[in-house]
């Protein structure tokens, strides 16, 4: 049996090798081959997920909603103490110091990560800004979002907080944060497809024990994770309902 794993494209490029290390570790724990496929585009990945290509998905909150509600996946674990938050930032030399300084017609830049973008737009509401009176440019990665801000090609940009934090100090020192969300109940999660759900207790056990031995700790470090915690059905449904409310 060969299992197929994919990972939400919003992780930092520095951790590509970490996911391959995790993939090798997972194969050894499960005693079966696991093929990891990474994407640099959310839309292409969603297309392949909907086509039934994957058995395991490390998904962002928006895609977790699709996976559970439409495709019958089940959330198994989420990263320990690592909620998904959204940051709005601008160039450090900009005269914009808070979201209220942004004006109608301003140029925004973001990836095509829908939950980050929706939360970002909600955080712009105090400035009476929305999709109708702003211009949003979509780019392929958070590095490119930062580049647009540094080159003064946009007034503000939306970032997943983890992605912003993992930018180099050289880049972050040329930007300033206008606002950061504090939702705390929105997370990435590892989800298991319908064909594998009898193995969920086994998969959970392996993942929850990762941080208790040196080899597992090393794998987690390479992914910039401290560990995993169980994600219950109730927590999954609550998060999905919240995301659906935000997106609608």
Coordinates of C-alpha atoms in Angstrom, one line a residue:
X1 CA 0.0 0.0 0.0
X2 CA 1.2 3.5 -0.9
X3 CA -0.2 6.5 1.0
X4 CA -0.2 10.0 -0.4
X5 CA 0.5 13.0 1.8
X6 CA 0.3 16.7 0.9
X7 CA 0.9 19.9 2.9
X8 CA -0.8 23.3 2.7
X9 CA 1.5 25.5 0.6
X10 CA 1.7 28.3 3.2
X11 CA 4.6 26.8 5.2
X12 CA 8.0 28.6 5.0
X13 CA 10.4 27.4 2.2
X14 CA 13.0 26.7 4.9
X15 CA 10.9 23.8 6.1
X16 CA 10.6 21.9 2.8
X17 CA 13.3 19.5 3.9
X18 CA 11.5 19.1 7.3
X19 CA 8.4 17.8 5.6
X20 CA 10.5 15.2 3.7
X21 CA 12.1 14.2 6.9
X22 CA 8.7 13.8 8.5
X23 CA 7.5 11.8 5.5
X24 CA 10.4 9.4 6.0
X25 CA 9.7 9.2 9.8
X26 CA 6.0 8.5 9.1
X27 CA 6.8 5.7 6.7
X28 CA 8.9 4.0 9.3
X29 CA 6.2 4.3 12.0
X30 CA 3.4 3.0 9.7
X31 CA 5.5 0.4 8.0
X32 CA 4.2 1.4 4.6
X33 CA 5.3 3.7 1.8
X34 CA 4.2 7.3 2.0
X35 CA 4.6 9.6 -1.0
X36 CA 4.8 13.3 -0.2
X37 CA 3.7 15.8 -2.8
X38 CA 4.2 19.6 -2.2
X39 CA 2.6 22.4 -4.1
X40 CA 3.3 26.1 -4.6
X41 CA -0.3 26.8 -5.6
X42 CA -3.4 26.4 -3.4
X43 CA -5.8 26.0 -6.4
X44 CA -3.9 23.2 -8.0
X45 CA -3.6 21.4 -4.7
X46 CA -7.3 21.7 -4.0
X47 CA -8.1 20.4 -7.5
X48 CA -6.0 17.2 -6.8
X49 CA -7.4 16.8 -3.3
X50 CA -10.9 16.9 -4.7
X51 CA -9.9 14.4 -7.3
X52 CA -9.1 11.9 -4.5
X53 CA -5.4 11.9 -4.9
X54 CA -4.5 12.1 -1.2
X55 CA -5.0 10.0 2.0
X56 CA -3.3 12.4 4.4
X57 CA -3.5 16.2 4.3
X58 CA -1.9 18.8 6.5
X59 CA -4.4 21.5 5.8
X60 CA -5.0 25.1 6.5
X61 CA -8.4 25.9 8.2
X62 CA -10.2 26.8 5.0
X63 CA -9.2 23.6 3.3
X64 CA -10.0 21.6 6.5
X65 CA -13.6 22.7 6.1
X66 CA -13.7 21.3 2.5
X67 CA -12.0 18.1 3.5
X68 CA -14.3 17.3 6.4
X69 CA -17.7 18.6 5.0
X70 CA -17.3 17.6 1.3
X71 CA -14.8 14.7 1.2
X72 CA -15.3 12.8 4.5
X73 CA -11.8 13.4 6.0
X74 CA -11.3 13.5 9.8
X75 CA -9.0 15.8 11.7
X76 CA -6.5 13.7 13.8
X77 CA -4.1 16.2 15.4
X78 CA -3.1 19.9 15.2
X79 CA 0.2 21.5 16.0
X80 CA 0.8 22.1 19.7
X81 CA 0.4 25.7 20.8
X82 CA 0.4 27.0 17.2
X83 CA -2.9 28.8 16.3
X84 CA -3.2 30.5 12.9
X85 CA -3.3 34.2 13.2
X86 CA -3.2 36.9 10.5
X87 CA -0.9 39.9 10.4
X88 CA -1.4 43.1 8.3
X89 CA 2.0 44.8 7.7
X90 CA 3.4 47.7 5.7
X91 CA 6.8 49.2 4.7
X92 CA 8.7 50.4 7.8
X93 CA 9.1 53.9 6.2
X94 CA 5.4 54.2 5.3
X95 CA 3.4 57.0 6.9
X96 CA 0.7 54.4 7.6
X97 CA 0.9 53.4 11.3
X98 CA -2.4 51.7 11.9
X99 CA -5.2 50.3 9.7
X100 CA -7.3 53.5 10.1
X101 CA -4.5 55.3 8.1
X102 CA -5.3 53.2 5.1
X103 CA -7.5 55.0 2.6
X104 CA -10.1 53.9 0.0
X105 CA -8.4 52.8 -3.2
X106 CA -5.3 51.5 -1.3
X107 CA -3.3 48.7 -2.9
X108 CA -3.3 45.4 -0.9
X109 CA -1.2 42.3 -1.6
X110 CA -1.8 38.8 -0.4
X111 CA -1.4 35.1 -1.3
X112 CA -4.5 33.1 -2.3
X113 CA -4.9 31.7 1.3
X114 CA -8.6 32.5 1.8
X115 CA -8.9 32.3 5.6
X116 CA -5.9 34.7 6.0
X117 CA -7.4 37.1 3.4
X118 CA -10.9 37.0 4.9
X119 CA -9.6 37.7 8.4
X120 CA -7.3 40.4 7.0
X121 CA -10.3 42.1 5.4
X122 CA -12.3 41.9 8.6
X123 CA -9.4 43.6 10.4
X124 CA -9.6 46.5 7.9
X125 CA -13.3 47.2 8.7
X126 CA -12.3 49.9 11.3
X127 CA -11.0 51.9 8.3
X128 CA -14.3 51.4 6.5
X129 CA -12.4 49.3 3.9
X130 CA -13.7 46.3 2.1
X131 CA -13.3 44.4 -1.2
X132 CA -15.2 47.1 -3.1
X133 CA -13.0 50.1 -2.2
X134 CA -9.6 48.4 -2.1
X135 CA -7.4 46.8 -4.8
X136 CA -6.1 43.3 -3.9
X137 CA -3.2 41.8 -5.8
X138 CA -2.7 38.0 -5.3
X139 CA 0.8 36.6 -5.4
X140 CA 2.3 33.1 -5.0
X141 CA 4.0 33.3 -1.6
X142 CA 4.5 35.4 1.5
X143 CA 8.0 36.2 0.4
X144 CA 6.5 37.9 -2.6
X145 CA 4.0 39.7 -0.4
X146 CA 7.0 41.1 1.6
X147 CA 8.9 42.0 -1.6
X148 CA 5.9 44.1 -2.8
X149 CA 5.9 46.0 0.5
X150 CA 9.7 46.5 0.5
X151 CA 9.5 47.8 -3.1
X152 CA 6.5 50.0 -2.1
X153 CA 4.3 48.3 -4.7
X154 CA 1.5 48.0 -2.1
X155 CA 0.3 49.9 0.9
X156 CA -0.3 46.9 3.1
X157 CA 0.0 43.1 2.9
X158 CA -1.7 40.1 4.6
X159 CA 0.5 37.4 6.2
X160 CA -0.1 34.2 8.1
X161 CA 1.6 35.1 11.4
X162 CA 3.8 32.0 11.3
X163 CA 5.0 32.9 7.8
X164 CA 5.7 36.5 8.8
X165 CA 7.6 35.4 11.9
X166 CA 9.8 33.1 9.8
X167 CA 10.9 35.8 7.4
X168 CA 14.5 36.9 7.8
X169 CA 15.3 39.7 10.3
X170 CA 16.7 41.7 7.3
X171 CA 13.2 41.6 5.7
X172 CA 11.2 42.1 8.9
X173 CA 13.3 45.1 9.9
X174 CA 12.1 46.8 6.7
X175 CA 8.4 46.3 7.6
X176 CA 6.1 47.1 10.5
X177 CA 3.0 45.3 11.8
X178 CA -0.2 47.3 11.8
X179 CA -2.4 44.7 13.5
X180 CA -2.4 41.0 14.4
X181 CA -5.5 38.9 14.9
X182 CA -6.0 37.1 18.3
X183 CA -8.6 34.4 17.4
X184 CA -6.6 31.5 19.0
X185 CA -9.1 28.7 17.9
X186 CA -8.1 28.5 14.2
X187 CA -5.4 26.0 13.4
X188 CA -3.8 23.9 10.7
X189 CA -4.6 20.2 11.2
X190 CA -3.5 16.8 9.9
X191 CA -6.5 15.1 8.4
X192 CA -7.0 11.4 7.4
X193 CA -9.1 10.4 4.4
X194 CA -12.0 7.9 4.5
X195 CA -10.0 4.9 3.5
X196 CA -7.6 5.2 6.4
X197 CA -9.9 6.1 9.3
X198 CA -9.5 2.7 11.0
X199 CA -5.9 3.6 11.5
X200 CA -6.6 6.9 13.3
X201 CA -5.8 5.7 16.8
X202 CA -2.5 4.3 15.6
X203 CA -1.6 7.5 13.7
X204 CA -2.5 9.6 16.7
X205 CA -0.4 7.6 19.0
X206 CA 2.7 7.9 16.8
X207 CA 2.3 11.6 16.4
X208 CA 1.5 12.4 20.0
X209 CA 4.6 10.5 21.1
X210 CA 7.0 12.3 18.7
X211 CA 8.2 14.8 21.3
X212 CA 9.0 12.1 23.8
X213 CA 12.1 10.8 22.0
X214 CA 15.2 12.4 20.5
X215 CA 14.5 11.3 16.9
X216 CA 10.9 12.5 17.0
X217 CA 12.0 15.8 18.5
X218 CA 14.5 16.3 15.8
X219 CA 11.9 15.7 13.1
X220 CA 9.5 18.2 14.8
X221 CA 12.3 20.8 15.0
X222 CA 12.9 20.5 11.3
X223 CA 9.2 21.4 10.7
X224 CA 9.3 24.2 13.3
X225 CA 6.8 22.4 15.5
X226 CA 6.9 21.7 19.2
X227 CA 4.6 18.7 19.0
X228 CA 1.0 17.6 18.3
X229 CA -2.2 17.6 20.2
X230 CA -5.5 15.7 19.6
X231 CA -8.1 17.6 17.7
X232 CA -11.6 16.4 18.7
X233 CA -14.6 16.3 16.5
X234 CA -16.2 19.1 18.5
X235 CA -13.1 21.3 18.1
X236 CA -13.0 20.6 14.4
X237 CA -16.7 21.4 13.9
X238 CA -16.4 24.6 15.9
X239 CA -13.4 25.8 13.8
X240 CA -15.1 24.9 10.5
X241 CA -18.3 26.8 11.6
X242 CA -16.2 29.8 12.5
X243 CA -14.3 29.7 9.2
X244 CA -17.5 29.3 7.2
X245 CA -18.9 32.3 9.0
X246 CA -15.8 34.4 8.2
X247 CA -15.7 33.4 4.5
X248 CA -19.5 33.8 3.9

